[in-house]
Amino acid sequence: MHTRNYPCQFARLFLWVLGLTVQADTLATDNRGMGGIASEAPIQSTLPVQHALVVGIDDYQSSQIYDLAGAVNDATLLKKALRQAGVQLPAERILLNAAATRYAFVQAWQNMVEQAKPGDTLILTFSGHGGQEPDRVPVGEKDGRDETLMFHDFSPKLPTVGRISDDELFGLFEKSSDYNILVLIDACHSSGMVRSSSFPVGRFRTTGF
């Protein structure tokens, strides 16, 4: 088992912001009328809601991939912090180890989009293995390689199974362009997923640690 100190070069943690900047402060609504008198009519909150999907993978199905130590712990800490902040994070959107397959990830993302409304914020966190593979034709990457996120069911023998490329990830985001999207990734080659992107919506802000 390996620790989280990867030997390769990457931005250990980066922040991906598409669309409007997400405000971290919790907004409160005062339901009192003038002079401190309680308002008779109930106030319907129209504030944007934050929804999250958390992925953490230490144990990989393939014996050809070394396991990690700390990814699940990262995800667990993020889950706690997000819930304490009032973010909508049901159990079915917490994918750890064997539950974190590519299929489960795509289904959980689509479920989150269906539950959100335009203007809401979708938060994705991923802690696990990342990789690279030759770019598909037509080649859109300057280095000729796509960055990927590897899920529990990834296998080097079937490299297109159990992983999602930066192009595919942006495809999911593009279909969710009515929302603000915040992504935190702790994986090898993760910073390349931002640098190589040509996604036209919003702006990017990256932070390396």
mmCIF file with all atom_site columns, C-alpha atoms in Angstrom, residues 6 8-12 128-132 148 185-192:
data_model
loop_
_atom_site.group_PDB
_atom_site.id
_atom_site.type_symbol
_atom_site.label_atom_id
_atom_site.label_alt_id
_atom_site.label_comp_id
_atom_site.label_asym_id
_atom_site.label_entity_id
_atom_site.label_seq_id
_atom_site.pdbx_PDB_ins_code
_atom_site.Cartn_x
_atom_site.Cartn_y
_atom_site.Cartn_z
_atom_site.occupancy
_atom_site.B_iso_or_equiv
_atom_site.pdbx_formal_charge
_atom_site.auth_seq_id
_atom_site.auth_comp_id
_atom_site.auth_asym_id
_atom_site.auth_atom_id
_atom_site.pdbx_PDB_model_num
ATOM 1  C CA . TYR A 1 6   ? 2.958  10.622 -5.362  1.00 0.00 ? 6   TYR A CA 1
ATOM 2  C CA . CYS A 1 8   ? 4.970  12.300 -10.283 1.00 0.00 ? 8   CYS A CA 1
ATOM 3  C CA . GLN A 1 9   ? 4.405  15.978 -10.886 1.00 0.00 ? 9   GLN A CA 1
ATOM 4  C CA . PHE A 1 10  ? 0.914  17.307 -10.397 1.00 0.00 ? 10  PHE A CA 1
ATOM 5  C CA . ALA A 1 11  ? -1.014 19.919 -8.516  1.00 0.00 ? 11  ALA A CA 1
ATOM 6  C CA . ARG A 1 12  ? -2.041 17.981 -5.419  1.00 0.00 ? 12  ARG A CA 1
ATOM 7  C CA . GLY A 1 128 ? -7.754 8.544  -5.974  1.00 0.00 ? 128 GLY A CA 1
ATOM 8  C CA . HIS A 1 129 ? -5.562 7.550  -8.907  1.00 0.00 ? 129 HIS A CA 1
ATOM 9  C CA . GLY A 1 130 ? -5.243 9.704  -12.007 1.00 0.00 ? 130 GLY A CA 1
ATOM 10 C CA . GLY A 1 131 ? -3.510 8.857  -15.262 1.00 0.00 ? 131 GLY A CA 1
ATOM 11 C CA . GLN A 1 132 ? -2.801 9.752  -18.869 1.00 0.00 ? 132 GLN A CA 1
ATOM 12 C CA . THR A 1 148 ? -8.037 10.521 -16.729 1.00 0.00 ? 148 THR A CA 1
ATOM 13 C CA . ILE A 1 185 ? -9.422 16.683 -7.404  1.00 0.00 ? 185 ILE A CA 1
ATOM 14 C CA . ASP A 1 186 ? -6.536 15.032 -5.550  1.00 0.00 ? 186 ASP A CA 1
ATOM 15 C CA . ALA A 1 187 ? -5.025 12.744 -8.184  1.00 0.00 ? 187 ALA A CA 1
ATOM 16 C CA . CYS A 1 188 ? -1.915 12.355 -10.301 1.00 0.00 ? 188 CYS A CA 1
ATOM 17 C CA . HIS A 1 189 ? -1.977 14.527 -13.462 1.00 0.00 ? 189 HIS A CA 1
ATOM 18 C CA . SER A 1 190 ? -5.069 16.344 -12.183 1.00 0.00 ? 190 SER A CA 1
ATOM 19 C CA . SER A 1 191 ? -3.782 19.819 -12.996 1.00 0.00 ? 191 SER A CA 1
ATOM 20 C CA . GLY A 1 192 ? -3.455 18.830 -16.649 1.00 0.00 ? 192 GLY A CA 1
#
